[in-house]
CSV table of N, CA and C in Angstrom, one decimal:
chain,number,residue,atom,x,y,z
E,1,VAL,N,0.8,-1.2,0.0
E,1,VAL,CA,0.0,0.0,0.0
E,1,VAL,C,0.9,1.3,0.0
E,2,LEU,N,1.9,1.2,0.8
E,2,LEU,CA,2.9,2.4,0.9
E,2,LEU,C,3.5,2.6,-0.5
E,3,ALA,N,4.0,1.5,-1.1
E,3,ALA,CA,4.6,1.6,-2.4
E,3,ALA,C,3.7,2.2,-3.5
E,4,LEU,N,2.4,1.8,-3.4
E,4,LEU,CA,1.4,2.3,-4.4
E,4,LEU,C,1.2,3.8,-4.1
E,5,GLY,N,1.1,4.2,-2.8
E,5,GLY,CA,0.9,5.6,-2.5
E,5,GLY,C,2.1,6.4,-2.9
E,6,VAL,N,3.3,6.0,-2.8
E,6,VAL,CA,4.5,6.7,-3.2
E,6,VAL,C,4.5,6.9,-4.7
E,7,ALA,N,4.2,5.8,-5.4
E,7,ALA,CA,4.1,5.8,-6.9
E,7,ALA,C,3.1,6.8,-7.4
E,8,VAL,N,1.9,6.8,-6.8
E,8,VAL,CA,0.8,7.7,-7.2
E,8,VAL,C,1.2,9.1,-6.9
E,9,LEU,N,1.7,9.4,-5.7
E,9,LEU,CA,2.1,10.8,-5.3
E,9,LEU,C,3.2,11.3,-6.3
E,10,ASP,N,4.2,10.4,-6.5
E,10,ASP,CA,5.3,10.8,-7.4
E,10,ASP,C,4.8,11.1,-8.8
E,11,SER,N,3.9,10.3,-9.3
E,11,SER,CA,3.4,10.5,-10.7
E,11,SER,C,2.6,11.8,-10.8
E,12,LEU,N,1.8,12.1,-9.8
E,12,LEU,CA,1.0,13.3,-9.8
E,12,LEU,C,1.9,14.6,-9.7
E,13,THR,N,2.9,14.5,-8.8
E,13,THR,CA,3.8,15.7,-8.7
E,13,THR,C,4.7,15.9,-9.9
E,14,LYS,N,5.1,14.8,-10.6
E,14,LYS,CA,5.8,14.9,-11.8
E,14,LYS,C,5.0,15.5,-13.0
E,15,LEU,N,3.7,15.1,-13.0
E,15,LEU,CA,2.8,15.6,-14.0
E,15,LEU,C,2.6,17.1,-13.7
E,16,TRP,N,2.4,17.5,-12.5
E,16,TRP,CA,2.3,18.9,-12.1
E,16,TRP,C,3.6,19.7,-12.6
E,17,ALA,N,4.7,19.1,-12.3
E,17,ALA,CA,6.0,19.8,-12.6
E,17,ALA,C,6.2,20.0,-14.1
E,18,ARG,N,5.8,19.0,-14.9
E,18,ARG,CA,6.0,19.1,-16.3
E,18,ARG,C,5.1,20.2,-16.9
E,19,HIS,N,4.0,20.4,-16.3
E,19,HIS,CA,3.0,21.4,-16.8
E,19,HIS,C,3.3,22.8,-16.2
E,20,GLU,N,3.5,22.9,-14.9
E,20,GLU,CA,3.6,24.2,-14.2
E,20,GLU,C,5.0,24.8,-14.2
E,21,LEU,N,6.0,24.0,-14.5
E,21,LEU,CA,7.4,24.5,-14.4
E,21,LEU,C,8.0,24.6,-15.8
E,22,ALA,N,7.3,24.3,-16.9
E,22,ALA,CA,7.8,24.3,-18.2
E,22,ALA,C,8.3,25.7,-18.6
E,23,ASN,N,7.8,26.7,-18.1
E,23,ASN,CA,8.2,28.1,-18.4
E,23,ASN,C,9.2,28.7,-17.5
E,24,GLY,N,9.7,27.9,-16.5
E,24,GLY,CA,10.7,28.4,-15.7
E,24,GLY,C,10.5,28.0,-14.2
E,25,PRO,N,11.6,28.1,-13.4
E,25,PRO,CA,11.5,27.7,-12.0
E,25,PRO,C,10.7,28.6,-11.1
E,26,ARG,N,10.3,28.0,-10.0
E,26,ARG,CA,9.6,28.8,-9.0
E,26,ARG,C,10.3,28.7,-7.6
E,27,HIS,N,10.5,29.8,-7.0
E,27,HIS,CA,11.1,29.8,-5.7
E,27,HIS,C,10.0,29.4,-4.7
E,28,VAL,N,10.4,28.5,-3.7
E,28,VAL,CA,9.5,28.0,-2.7
E,28,VAL,C,9.8,28.7,-1.4
E,29,LEU,N,11.0,28.5,-0.9
E,29,LEU,CA,11.4,29.1,0.4
E,29,LEU,C,12.9,28.9,0.6
E,30,GLY,N,13.6,29.9,1.0
E,30,GLY,CA,15.0,29.8,1.2
E,30,GLY,C,15.7,29.2,0.1
E,31,PRO,N,16.5,28.2,0.3
E,31,PRO,CA,17.2,27.5,-0.8
E,31,PRO,C,16.4,26.6,-1.7
E,32,VAL,N,15.1,26.4,-1.4
E,32,VAL,CA,14.3,25.5,-2.1
E,32,VAL,C,13.6,26.1,-3.3
E,33,TRP,N,13.8,25.5,-4.4
E,33,TRP,CA,13.2,25.9,-5.7
E,33,TRP,C,12.5,24.7,-6.3
E,34,PHE,N,11.5,24.9,-7.1
E,34,PHE,CA,11.0,23.9,-8.0
E,34,PHE,C,11.5,24.2,-9.4
E,35,ARG,N,12.4,23.4,-9.9
E,35,ARG,CA,13.1,23.6,-11.2
E,35,ARG,C,13.0,22.3,-12.0
E,36,LEU,N,12.4,22.4,-13.2
E,36,LEU,CA,12.1,21.3,-14.0
E,36,LEU,C,13.4,20.8,-14.7
E,37,THR,N,13.8,19.6,-14.5
E,37,THR,CA,14.9,19.0,-15.2
E,37,THR,C,14.6,17.5,-15.6
E,38,TYR,N,15.3,17.0,-16.5
E,38,TYR,CA,15.1,15.6,-16.9
E,38,TYR,C,16.4,14.8,-16.7
E,39,ASN,N,16.4,13.6,-16.3
E,39,ASN,CA,17.6,12.8,-16.0
E,39,ASN,C,17.5,11.5,-16.8
E,40,THR,N,18.5,11.3,-17.7
E,40,THR,CA,18.5,10.0,-18.4
E,40,THR,C,19.2,8.9,-17.6
E,41,GLY,N,20.0,9.3,-16.6
E,41,GLY,CA,20.7,8.4,-15.8
E,41,GLY,C,20.0,7.9,-14.5
E,42,ILE,N,20.7,7.6,-13.5
E,42,ILE,CA,20.2,7.2,-12.2
E,42,ILE,C,20.5,8.3,-11.3
E,43,SER,N,20.5,8.1,-10.0
E,43,SER,CA,20.8,9.1,-9.0
E,43,SER,C,22.0,9.9,-9.3
E,44,PHE,N,22.0,11.2,-9.0
E,44,PHE,CA,23.1,12.1,-9.3
E,44,PHE,C,23.6,12.1,-10.7
E,45,SER,N,22.6,11.7,-11.6
E,45,SER,CA,22.9,11.7,-13.1
E,45,SER,C,24.0,10.7,-13.5
E,46,ILE,N,24.2,9.7,-12.7
E,46,ILE,CA,25.2,8.6,-13.1
E,46,ILE,C,24.7,7.9,-14.3
E,47,ASN,N,25.6,7.6,-15.2
E,47,ASN,CA,25.3,6.9,-16.5
E,47,ASN,C,24.3,7.6,-17.4
E,48,ARG,N,24.5,8.9,-17.6
E,48,ARG,CA,23.6,9.6,-18.5
E,48,ARG,C,23.7,9.3,-19.9
E,49,THR,N,24.8,8.6,-20.3
E,49,THR,CA,25.0,8.3,-21.7
E,49,THR,C,24.4,7.0,-22.1
E,50,GLY,N,23.9,6.2,-21.2
E,50,GLY,CA,23.4,4.9,-21.5
E,50,GLY,C,22.0,4.6,-21.0
E,51,PRO,N,21.0,5.4,-21.4
E,51,PRO,CA,19.7,5.3,-20.9
E,51,PRO,C,19.0,4.0,-21.0
E,52,ILE,N,19.3,3.3,-22.1
E,52,ILE,CA,18.7,1.9,-22.3
E,52,ILE,C,19.3,1.0,-21.2
E,53,TRP,N,20.6,1.0,-21.0
E,53,TRP,CA,21.1,0.1,-19.9
E,53,TRP,C,20.7,0.6,-18.5
E,54,THR,N,20.6,1.9,-18.3
E,54,THR,CA,20.1,2.3,-17.0
E,54,THR,C,18.7,1.8,-16.8
E,55,THR,N,17.8,1.9,-17.8
E,55,THR,CA,16.4,1.4,-17.7
E,55,THR,C,16.4,-0.1,-17.4
E,56,LEU,N,17.2,-0.9,-18.1
E,56,LEU,CA,17.2,-2.3,-17.9
E,56,LEU,C,17.7,-2.7,-16.5
E,57,ILE,N,18.8,-2.1,-16.1
E,57,ILE,CA,19.4,-2.4,-14.8
E,57,ILE,C,18.4,-2.0,-13.7
E,58,ALA,N,17.8,-0.8,-13.8
E,58,ALA,CA,16.9,-0.3,-12.8
E,58,ALA,C,15.7,-1.2,-12.7
E,59,LEU,N,15.2,-1.7,-13.9
E,59,LEU,CA,14.1,-2.6,-13.9
E,59,LEU,C,14.4,-3.9,-13.2
E,60,VAL,N,15.6,-4.5,-13.4
E,60,VAL,CA,16.0,-5.7,-12.6
E,60,VAL,C,16.0,-5.4,-11.1
E,61,ILE,N,16.6,-4.3,-10.8
E,61,ILE,CA,16.7,-3.9,-9.3
E,61,ILE,C,15.3,-3.8,-8.7
E,62,VAL,N,14.4,-3.2,-9.4
E,62,VAL,CA,13.0,-3.0,-8.9
E,62,VAL,C,12.3,-4.4,-8.8
E,63,LEU,N,12.6,-5.3,-9.7
E,63,LEU,CA,12.0,-6.6,-9.6
E,63,LEU,C,12.6,-7.4,-8.4
E,64,VAL,N,13.9,-7.3,-8.1
E,64,VAL,CA,14.5,-7.9,-7.0
E,64,VAL,C,14.0,-7.3,-5.7
E,65,VAL,N,13.9,-6.0,-5.6
E,65,VAL,CA,13.3,-5.4,-4.4
E,65,VAL,C,11.9,-5.8,-4.2
E,66,ALA,N,11.1,-6.0,-5.3
E,66,ALA,CA,9.7,-6.4,-5.1
E,66,ALA,C,9.6,-7.8,-4.6
E,67,ILE,N,10.5,-8.7,-5.0
E,67,ILE,CA,10.5,-10.1,-4.5
E,67,ILE,C,10.9,-10.1,-3.1
E,68,VAL,N,11.9,-9.3,-2.7
E,68,VAL,CA,12.3,-9.3,-1.3
E,68,VAL,C,11.2,-8.6,-0.4
E,69,ALA,N,10.6,-7.5,-1.0
E,69,ALA,CA,9.7,-6.7,-0.2
E,69,ALA,C,8.4,-7.5,0.2
E,70,VAL,N,8.0,-8.4,-0.6
E,70,VAL,CA,6.8,-9.2,-0.2
E,70,VAL,C,7.1,-10.2,1.0
E,71,GLN,N,8.4,-10.3,1.3
E,71,GLN,CA,8.8,-11.1,2.4
E,71,GLN,C,9.3,-10.3,3.6
E,72,ALA,N,9.1,-9.0,3.5
E,72,ALA,CA,9.5,-8.1,4.6
E,72,ALA,C,8.9,-8.4,5.9
E,73,ALA,N,9.7,-8.3,6.9
E,73,ALA,CA,9.3,-8.4,8.3
E,73,ALA,C,8.4,-7.2,8.7
E,74,PRO,N,7.4,-7.4,9.5
E,74,PRO,CA,6.5,-6.3,9.9
E,74,PRO,C,7.3,-5.2,10.6
E,75,GLY,N,6.9,-4.0,10.5
E,75,GLY,CA,7.5,-2.9,11.1
E,75,GLY,C,8.4,-2.0,10.2
E,76,LEU,N,9.5,-1.6,10.7
E,76,LEU,CA,10.3,-0.7,10.0
E,76,LEU,C,10.8,-1.2,8.6
E,77,ALA,N,11.1,-2.5,8.6
E,77,ALA,CA,11.5,-3.2,7.3
E,77,ALA,C,10.4,-3.1,6.3
E,78,THR,N,9.2,-3.3,6.6
E,78,THR,CA,8.1,-3.1,5.7
E,78,THR,C,8.0,-1.7,5.2
E,79,VAL,N,8.1,-0.7,6.0
E,79,VAL,CA,8.1,0.7,5.6
E,79,VAL,C,9.3,1.0,4.7
E,80,GLY,N,10.5,0.5,5.0
E,80,GLY,CA,11.7,0.7,4.2
E,80,GLY,C,11.5,0.1,2.8
E,81,PHE,N,11.1,-1.1,2.8
E,81,PHE,CA,10.9,-1.8,1.5
E,81,PHE,C,9.8,-1.1,0.7
E,82,GLY,N,8.7,-0.7,1.4
E,82,GLY,CA,7.6,0.0,0.7
E,82,GLY,C,8.0,1.2,0.0
E,83,LEU,N,8.9,2.0,0.7
E,83,LEU,CA,9.4,3.3,0.2
E,83,LEU,C,10.3,3.0,-1.0
E,84,LEU,N,11.2,2.0,-0.8
E,84,LEU,CA,12.1,1.7,-1.9
E,84,LEU,C,11.4,1.2,-3.2
E,85,LEU,N,10.4,0.3,-3.0
E,85,LEU,CA,9.7,-0.2,-4.1
E,85,LEU,C,8.8,0.9,-4.8
E,86,GLY,N,8.2,1.7,-4.0
E,86,GLY,CA,7.3,2.8,-4.6
E,86,GLY,C,8.2,3.7,-5.4
E,87,GLY,N,9.3,4.2,-4.8
E,87,GLY,CA,10.2,5.1,-5.5
E,87,GLY,C,10.8,4.5,-6.8
E,88,GLY,N,11.2,3.2,-6.7
E,88,GLY,CA,11.8,2.6,-7.8
E,88,GLY,C,10.8,2.4,-9.0
E,89,VAL,N,9.6,1.9,-8.6
E,89,VAL,CA,8.5,1.7,-9.6
E,89,VAL,C,8.2,3.1,-10.3
E,90,ALA,N,8.0,4.1,-9.4
E,90,ALA,CA,7.6,5.4,-10.0
E,90,ALA,C,8.6,5.9,-11.0
E,91,ASN,N,9.9,5.8,-10.7
E,91,ASN,CA,10.9,6.3,-11.6
E,91,ASN,C,11.0,5.4,-12.9
E,92,GLU,N,10.8,4.1,-12.7
E,92,GLU,CA,10.8,3.3,-13.9
E,92,GLU,C,9.6,3.6,-14.8
E,93,VAL,N,8.4,3.8,-14.2
E,93,VAL,CA,7.2,4.2,-15.0
E,93,VAL,C,7.5,5.5,-15.8
E,94,ASN,N,8.1,6.4,-15.1
E,94,ASN,CA,8.4,7.7,-15.7
E,94,ASN,C,9.4,7.5,-16.9
E,95,ARG,N,10.4,6.7,-16.7
E,95,ARG,CA,11.4,6.4,-17.7
E,95,ARG,C,10.8,5.7,-18.9
E,96,LEU,N,9.8,4.8,-18.7
E,96,LEU,CA,9.3,4.0,-19.8
E,96,LEU,C,8.0,4.6,-20.5
E,97,VAL,N,7.2,5.3,-19.7
E,97,VAL,CA,5.9,5.7,-20.2
E,97,VAL,C,5.8,7.2,-20.6
E,98,VAL,N,6.4,8.1,-19.9
E,98,VAL,CA,6.3,9.5,-20.1
E,98,VAL,C,7.3,10.0,-21.1
E,99,VAL,N,6.8,10.9,-22.0
E,99,VAL,CA,7.7,11.5,-23.0
E,99,VAL,C,8.2,12.8,-22.5
E,100,PRO,N,9.4,13.1,-22.4
E,100,PRO,CA,10.6,12.3,-22.9
E,100,PRO,C,10.8,11.1,-22.0
E,101,HIS,N,11.4,10.1,-22.5
E,101,HIS,CA,11.7,8.9,-21.7
E,101,HIS,C,12.9,9.1,-20.8
E,102,GLN,N,12.7,10.0,-19.9
E,102,GLN,CA,13.7,10.3,-18.8
E,102,GLN,C,12.9,10.6,-17.5
E,103,VAL,N,13.6,10.5,-16.4
E,103,VAL,CA,13.0,10.8,-15.2
E,103,VAL,C,12.9,12.3,-15.0
E,104,THR,N,11.7,12.7,-14.6
E,104,THR,CA,11.4,14.1,-14.3
E,104,THR,C,11.8,14.4,-12.9
E,105,ASP,N,12.7,15.4,-12.8
E,105,ASP,CA,13.2,15.9,-11.5
E,105,ASP,C,12.7,17.4,-11.4
E,106,PHE,N,12.4,17.8,-10.1
E,106,PHE,CA,12.0,19.2,-10.0
E,106,PHE,C,12.2,19.8,-8.6
E,107,ILE,N,12.7,19.1,-7.6
E,107,ILE,CA,12.9,19.7,-6.3
E,107,ILE,C,14.4,20.0,-6.2
E,108,SER,N,14.7,21.3,-6.1
E,108,SER,CA,16.1,21.8,-6.0
E,108,SER,C,16.3,22.4,-4.7
E,109,VAL,N,17.3,21.9,-4.0
E,109,VAL,CA,17.6,22.5,-2.6
E,109,VAL,C,19.1,22.8,-2.6
E,110,GLY,N,19.4,24.1,-2.7
E,110,GLY,CA,20.8,24.6,-2.7
E,110,GLY,C,21.7,24.0,-3.7
E,111,TRP,N,22.8,23.5,-3.3
E,111,TRP,CA,23.8,22.9,-4.2
E,111,TRP,C,23.5,21.4,-4.5
E,112,PHE,N,22.5,20.8,-3.8
E,112,PHE,CA,22.2,19.4,-4.0
E,112,PHE,C,21.6,19.1,-5.3
E,113,PRO,N,21.9,18.0,-6.0
E,113,PRO,CA,21.2,17.7,-7.3
E,113,PRO,C,19.7,17.7,-7.2
E,114,VAL,N,19.1,18.1,-8.3
E,114,VAL,CA,17.6,18.2,-8.4
E,114,VAL,C,17.1,16.7,-8.3
E,115,PHE,N,16.0,16.6,-7.5
E,115,PHE,CA,15.4,15.2,-7.3
E,115,PHE,C,13.9,15.3,-7.4
E,116,ASN,N,13.2,14.2,-7.1
E,116,ASN,CA,11.8,14.1,-7.1
E,116,ASN,C,11.3,13.3,-5.9
E,117,VAL,N,10.0,13.2,-5.8
E,117,VAL,CA,9.4,12.4,-4.7
E,117,VAL,C,9.9,11.0,-4.6
E,118,ALA,N,10.0,10.3,-5.7
E,118,ALA,CA,10.4,9.0,-5.8
E,118,ALA,C,11.9,8.8,-5.2
E,119,ASP,N,12.7,9.8,-5.6
E,119,ASP,CA,14.1,9.8,-5.2
E,119,ASP,C,14.1,9.9,-3.6
E,120,ALA,N,13.3,10.8,-3.1
E,120,ALA,CA,13.2,11.0,-1.7
E,120,ALA,C,12.8,9.8,-1.0
E,121,ALA,N,11.8,9.1,-1.6
E,121,ALA,CA,11.2,7.8,-1.0
E,121,ALA,C,12.3,6.8,-1.0
E,122,VAL,N,13.1,6.6,-2.0
E,122,VAL,CA,14.2,5.6,-2.1
E,122,VAL,C,15.2,5.9,-1.0
E,123,THR,N,15.6,7.2,-0.8
E,123,THR,CA,16.5,7.6,0.2
E,123,THR,C,16.0,7.3,1.6
E,124,LEU,N,14.7,7.6,1.9
E,124,LEU,CA,14.1,7.4,3.2
E,124,LEU,C,14.0,5.9,3.4
E,125,GLY,N,13.7,5.1,2.3
E,125,GLY,CA,13.6,3.7,2.5
E,125,GLY,C,14.9,3.0,2.8
E,126,PHE,N,16.0,3.5,2.2
E,126,PHE,CA,17.3,2.9,2.6
E,126,PHE,C,17.6,3.3,4.0
E,127,CYS,N,17.3,4.5,4.4
E,127,CYS,CA,17.6,5.0,5.8
E,127,CYS,C,16.8,4.1,6.8
E,128,ALA,N,15.5,3.8,6.5
E,128,ALA,CA,14.7,3.0,7.4
E,128,ALA,C,15.3,1.6,7.5
E,129,LEU,N,15.8,1.0,6.4
E,129,LEU,CA,16.4,-0.3,6.4
E,129,LEU,C,17.7,-0.3,7.2
E,130,ILE,N,18.5,0.7,7.1
E,130,ILE,CA,19.7,0.8,7.8
E,130,ILE,C,19.4,0.9,9.3
E,131,VAL,N,18.4,1.7,9.7
E,131,VAL,CA,18.0,1.9,11.1
E,131,VAL,C,17.5,0.5,11.6
E,132,ALA,N,16.7,-0.2,10.8
E,132,ALA,CA,16.2,-1.5,11.2
E,132,ALA,C,17.4,-2.5,11.5
E,133,MET,N,18.3,-2.5,10.6
E,133,MET,CA,19.5,-3.4,10.7
E,133,MET,C,20.3,-3.0,12.0
E,134,LEU,N,20.5,-1.7,12.2
E,134,LEU,CA,21.3,-1.3,13.4
E,134,LEU,C,20.6,-1.6,14.7
E,135,ARG,N,19.3,-1.7,14.6
E,135,ARG,CA,18.5,-2.1,15.8
E,135,ARG,C,18.5,-3.6,16.0
E,136,GLY,N,19.0,-4.3,15.0
E,136,GLY,CA,19.0,-5.8,15.0
E,136,GLY,C,17.8,-6.4,14.6
E,137,SER,N,16.9,-5.7,13.9
E,137,SER,CA,15.7,-6.2,13.4
E,137,SER,C,15.9,-7.1,12.2
E,138,THR,N,15.0,-8.1,12.0
E,138,THR,CA,15.0,-8.9,10.9
E,138,THR,C,14.4,-8.2,9.7
E,139,LEU,N,15.0,-8.2,8.6
E,139,LEU,CA,14.4,-7.5,7.4
E,139,LEU,C,13.4,-8.3,6.7
E,140,VAL,N,13.6,-9.6,6.6
E,140,VAL,CA,12.7,-10.5,5.9
E,140,VAL,C,12.3,-11.6,6.8
E,141,GLU,N,11.0,-12.1,6.6
E,141,GLU,CA,10.6,-13.2,7.4
E,141,GLU,C,11.1,-14.5,6.8
E,142,LYS,N,11.4,-15.4,7.6
E,142,LYS,CA,12.0,-16.7,7.1
E,142,LYS,C,10.9,-17.7,6.9
């Protein structure tokens, strides 16, 4: 349910960004701007020259995360995997379905690379899994 919620929220915000930010960025508050960009690579624009390989590798990773996520232990691990899966699926859908076939990014904070809701969900999901592991929690049910 969390993964679906992340994917839907991400898709709606990217749709908004493509329409509302096409004519230029908008200042939000302090160092935060909404600035429309497109990314053919993965996080931090890694592998921008190989979008087909990026898409295929990301698709395999999303499938592996989905397989593991259905076995997630209740609690923080479920939240972590839900965020990872939702963010990964959202960016893959964006890459495959939306024209241009690139990930839509629009949240700009200071010097940090421009990102989107899915990217934030993936980051928070990894953080949740790390916290769960540090607490000694089991990530998947046996």
